[in-house]
Short mmCIF file of C-alpha atoms and ligand atoms in Angstrom, two decimals:
data_model
loop_
_atom_site.label_atom_id
_atom_site.label_comp_id
_atom_site.label_asym_id
_atom_site.label_seq_id
_atom_site.Cartn_x
_atom_site.Cartn_y
_atom_site.Cartn_z
CA MET A 1081 -0.19 -0.04 -0.08
CA LEU A 1082 1.16 3.49 -0.94
CA LEU A 1083 0.59 6.71 1.04
CA ASN A 1084 1.24 10.10 -0.75
CA LEU A 1085 1.90 12.69 2.18
CA PRO A 1086 1.00 16.41 2.01
CA ASP A 1087 5.00 17.22 2.26
CA GLY A 1088 5.62 15.16 -0.87
CA SER A 1089 7.11 12.04 0.55
CA ARG A 1090 5.68 8.63 -0.23
CA LEU A 1091 5.42 5.65 1.94
CA THR A 1092 4.48 2.07 1.67
CA LEU A 1093 3.16 -0.21 4.39
CA ARG A 1094 4.20 -3.65 4.91
CA THR A 1095 4.06 -6.45 7.43
CA ILE A 1096 7.17 -6.51 10.00
CA ARG A 1097 9.89 -9.03 9.15
CA PRO A 1098 12.19 -11.04 11.54
CA ARG A 1099 15.16 -9.19 9.77
CA ASP A 1100 13.70 -5.95 10.77
CA LYS A 1101 15.14 -6.06 14.29
CA ALA A 1102 17.94 -3.64 13.66
CA ALA A 1103 15.87 -1.21 11.74
CA LEU A 1104 13.31 -1.44 14.61
CA THR A 1105 16.04 -0.42 17.15
CA GLU A 1106 17.09 2.45 14.69
CA ALA A 1107 13.39 3.58 14.53
CA LEU A 1108 13.14 3.55 18.42
CA HIS A 1109 16.34 5.61 18.77
CA ARG A 1110 15.15 8.32 16.23
CA LEU A 1111 11.91 8.74 18.34
CA SER A 1112 11.80 11.93 20.65
CA ALA A 1113 11.64 11.25 24.38
CA ASP A 1114 8.18 12.52 24.04
CA ALA A 1115 6.95 9.99 21.54
CA VAL A 1116 8.60 7.24 23.42
CA HIS A 1117 6.96 8.27 26.69
CA LYS A 1118 3.44 8.43 24.87
CA ARG A 1119 4.01 5.00 23.17
CA PHE A 1120 5.39 2.99 25.98
CA LEU A 1121 4.34 4.99 29.04
CA SER A 1122 7.80 4.77 30.51
CA PRO A 1123 11.32 5.19 29.28
CA LYS A 1124 12.42 2.79 26.49
CA PRO A 1125 15.99 3.37 25.92
CA ASP A 1126 16.27 -0.18 23.92
CA PHE A 1127 14.67 -3.42 23.19
CA THR A 1128 16.10 -6.53 24.63
CA LEU A 1129 16.78 -9.45 22.29
CA ALA A 1130 13.51 -11.26 23.59
CA GLU A 1131 11.40 -8.15 22.90
CA LEU A 1132 13.00 -7.81 19.53
CA ARG A 1133 11.86 -11.27 18.76
CA TYR A 1134 8.55 -10.94 20.00
CA LEU A 1135 8.13 -7.54 17.94
CA THR A 1136 9.10 -9.01 14.76
CA GLU A 1137 8.61 -12.63 14.63
CA ILE A 1138 4.67 -12.31 14.58
CA ASP A 1139 2.25 -14.73 13.27
CA GLY A 1140 0.21 -12.62 11.16
CA ALA A 1141 -3.14 -13.21 12.74
CA ASP A 1142 -3.15 -13.08 16.58
CA HIS A 1143 -0.17 -10.64 16.42
CA VAL A 1144 0.23 -8.28 13.55
CA ALA A 1145 2.60 -5.55 13.14
CA LEU A 1146 2.79 -3.07 10.22
CA VAL A 1147 5.72 -0.83 9.28
CA ALA A 1148 5.69 2.33 6.90
CA THR A 1149 8.94 2.92 5.02
CA PRO A 1150 9.72 5.70 2.65
CA LEU A 1151 9.22 4.39 -0.93
CA ASP A 1152 12.96 4.50 -1.66
CA ARG A 1153 14.24 3.14 1.49
CA PRO A 1154 12.36 0.01 2.37
CA ASP A 1155 14.66 -0.95 5.25
CA ARG A 1156 14.08 2.39 7.16
CA ILE A 1157 10.96 2.30 9.57
CA VAL A 1158 9.29 5.57 10.02
CA ALA A 1159 5.95 4.23 11.89
CA VAL A 1160 4.69 1.12 13.41
CA GLY A 1161 1.37 -0.02 14.17
CA ARG A 1162 0.49 -3.39 15.88
CA TYR A 1163 -2.37 -5.22 17.52
CA VAL A 1164 -2.13 -8.36 19.70
CA ARG A 1165 -5.09 -10.57 20.46
CA LEU A 1166 -6.25 -10.99 24.05
CA ARG A 1167 -6.02 -14.67 25.03
CA GLU A 1168 -8.75 -14.00 27.51
CA ALA A 1169 -11.02 -12.46 25.07
CA PRO A 1170 -10.18 -13.54 21.70
CA ASP A 1171 -12.59 -11.20 19.66
CA THR A 1172 -10.57 -8.24 21.13
CA ALA A 1173 -6.94 -6.98 20.54
CA GLU A 1174 -4.84 -4.33 22.00
CA ILE A 1175 -3.49 -1.72 19.47
CA ALA A 1176 -0.56 0.55 19.61
CA ILE A 1177 0.61 3.09 16.86
CA VAL A 1178 3.81 5.30 16.68
CA VAL A 1179 4.83 7.54 13.93
CA GLY A 1180 8.03 9.25 13.53
CA ASP A 1181 8.07 12.87 15.06
CA HIS A 1182 8.71 14.27 11.69
CA LEU A 1183 5.74 12.79 10.12
CA HIS A 1184 2.90 13.66 12.59
CA GLY A 1185 -0.17 15.18 11.45
CA GLN A 1186 0.00 13.96 7.85
CA GLY A 1187 -2.51 11.08 8.10
CA VAL A 1188 0.20 8.21 8.67
CA GLY A 1189 -1.16 7.00 12.26
CA ARG A 1190 -4.99 6.94 10.53
CA TRP A 1191 -3.70 4.89 7.60
CA ILE A 1192 -1.80 2.39 9.76
CA GLY A 1193 -4.85 2.23 12.12
CA GLU A 1194 -7.27 1.49 9.32
CA ALA A 1195 -5.17 -0.98 7.54
CA LEU A 1196 -4.84 -2.74 11.08
CA ALA A 1197 -8.71 -2.48 11.68
CA ASP A 1198 -9.20 -4.20 8.18
CA ILE A 1199 -6.71 -6.94 9.01
CA ALA A 1200 -8.40 -7.32 12.34
CA ARG A 1201 -11.77 -7.97 10.98
CA ASP A 1202 -10.67 -10.42 8.58
CA ASN A 1203 -9.10 -12.40 11.84
CA GLY A 1204 -12.42 -12.04 13.71
CA ILE A 1205 -11.60 -9.29 15.88
CA ALA A 1206 -14.52 -6.96 16.80
CA ARG A 1207 -12.76 -4.33 19.14
CA PHE A 1208 -9.54 -2.97 20.09
CA THR A 1209 -8.37 -1.78 23.31
CA ALA A 1210 -5.75 0.97 23.75
CA MET A 1211 -3.83 2.48 26.27
CA MET A 1212 -2.73 6.21 26.14
CA LEU A 1213 -2.05 9.29 28.41
CA SER A 1214 -5.23 11.05 29.23
CA ASP A 1215 -3.91 14.10 27.73
CA ASN A 1216 -2.60 12.72 24.50
CA VAL A 1217 -5.04 14.51 22.07
CA ALA A 1218 -3.46 13.23 18.91
CA ALA A 1219 -3.80 9.55 20.01
CA HIS A 1220 -7.46 9.99 21.35
CA ARG A 1221 -8.23 11.60 17.93
CA LEU A 1222 -6.63 8.95 15.85
CA MET A 1223 -8.73 6.33 17.98
CA ASP A 1224 -12.03 8.29 17.29
CA SER A 1225 -10.95 8.28 13.60
CA ILE A 1226 -10.66 4.47 13.06
CA SER A 1227 -13.75 3.33 15.18
CA LYS A 1228 -17.30 3.99 14.97
CA ARG A 1229 -17.56 3.88 18.75
CA VAL A 1230 -14.96 4.57 21.52
CA ARG A 1231 -15.95 3.88 25.03
CA GLN A 1232 -13.70 5.01 27.96
CA GLY A 1233 -12.60 2.27 30.31
CA PRO A 1234 -10.82 2.61 33.55
CA ARG A 1235 -8.81 5.61 33.88
CA GLU A 1236 -5.68 4.86 35.94
CA GLY A 1237 -2.91 7.31 37.01
CA GLY A 1238 -3.39 9.60 33.95
CA VAL A 1239 -3.70 6.75 31.62
CA ASP A 1240 -6.91 6.23 29.72
CA ASN A 1241 -7.89 2.53 28.67
CA LEU A 1242 -10.22 2.72 25.68
CA VAL A 1243 -12.24 0.28 23.82
CA LEU A 1244 -12.84 0.85 20.26
CA ASP A 1245 -15.56 -1.05 18.45
CA ILE A 1246 -14.36 -1.81 14.85
CA ALA A 1247 -16.90 -4.21 13.69
CA ALA A 1248 -17.94 -3.72 10.03
C1 COA B 2769 -0.68 9.43 18.23
C2 COA B 2769 -0.02 9.39 16.55
C3 COA B 2769 0.12 8.00 16.71
C4 COA B 2769 -0.69 9.96 15.74
O1 COA B 2769 -0.27 9.71 14.28
P1 COA B 2769 -0.37 11.02 13.27
O2 COA B 2769 0.07 10.43 11.94
O3 COA B 2769 0.27 12.14 13.60
O4 COA B 2769 -1.80 11.06 13.02
P2 COA B 2769 -2.96 11.50 12.03
O5 COA B 2769 -2.17 12.54 11.13
O6 COA B 2769 -3.15 10.24 11.11
O7 COA B 2769 -3.97 12.22 12.55
C5 COA B 2769 -5.03 11.39 13.42
C6 COA B 2769 -5.89 12.25 14.01
O8 COA B 2769 -5.13 12.75 15.07
C7 COA B 2769 -5.13 14.40 15.00
N1 COA B 2769 -3.99 14.76 15.45
C8 COA B 2769 -2.70 14.41 14.84
N2 COA B 2769 -1.72 15.23 15.54
C9 COA B 2769 -2.43 15.90 16.49
C10 COA B 2769 -1.79 17.01 17.31
N3 COA B 2769 -0.51 17.02 17.62
N4 COA B 2769 -2.79 17.43 18.17
C11 COA B 2769 -4.08 17.28 18.05
N5 COA B 2769 -4.60 16.22 17.04
C12 COA B 2769 -3.77 15.70 16.36
C13 COA B 2769 -5.52 14.55 13.50
O9 COA B 2769 -5.96 15.95 13.36
C14 COA B 2769 -6.33 13.33 13.10
O10 COA B 2769 -7.64 13.69 13.83
P3 COA B 2769 -9.00 14.08 12.91
O11 COA B 2769 -9.19 12.63 12.03
O12 COA B 2769 -9.95 14.34 13.76
O13 COA B 2769 -8.58 15.31 11.89
C15 COA B 2769 1.26 10.23 16.82
O14 COA B 2769 1.08 11.25 17.09
C16 COA B 2769 2.60 9.60 17.60
O15 COA B 2769 3.13 8.54 17.04
N6 COA B 2769 2.41 9.85 18.98
C17 COA B 2769 3.40 9.25 19.84
C18 COA B 2769 3.14 7.66 20.14
C19 COA B 2769 1.62 7.69 20.69
O16 COA B 2769 0.99 8.52 21.28
N7 COA B 2769 0.76 6.66 20.40
C20 COA B 2769 -0.46 6.39 20.87
C21 COA B 2769 -0.38 5.28 21.99
S1 COA B 2769 -1.34 3.83 21.28
#
């Protein structure tokens, strides 16, 4: 899939691959501290090898991760979205998206979110859960934009737990 950005750059979206481990680490290192905090809700200076295996060696149904790369640099990851099905509620998956700071506000997050929702529906998932800081306006708007109905779950220590209906 191809996305033409307002700034003229062009991105493609593909499934993450096991050989993306180094590229994923480089993408983490390019994020601002603010973006890292909003995505992981804690400092995240690096991924462990076990985390890299978990994040890149996915099954494509219960765990899906999409990466956006510049059209001319397919090994440079500039945004990541993933969902992981909940074992205790198989029609539900947790979603998280992060977009490189330089690309914010150009529709990349929504593009990835909608692609994840399409794949999730095909795999029998009816809702996403998402955790985000209560004051993370961009993330709240993004989730609103990919779901017909967003419900506010428990709010704990400045973190919102949202439930997004994504059924067709
Ligand atoms: C949240 C995030 C993924 C959004 O990605 P993005 O590519 O900038 O978002 P988009 O351009 O697709 O915009 C999606 C919605 O957010 C809104 N938005 C984007 N940036 C915004 C900002 N800085 N302030 C307010 N709203 C903003 C857009 O207007 C749009 O809403 P609309 O459909 O009502 O117009 C991105 O800001 C990010 O990576 N943040 C750090 C990580 C994070 O917070 N992840 C969420 C935890 S799951």
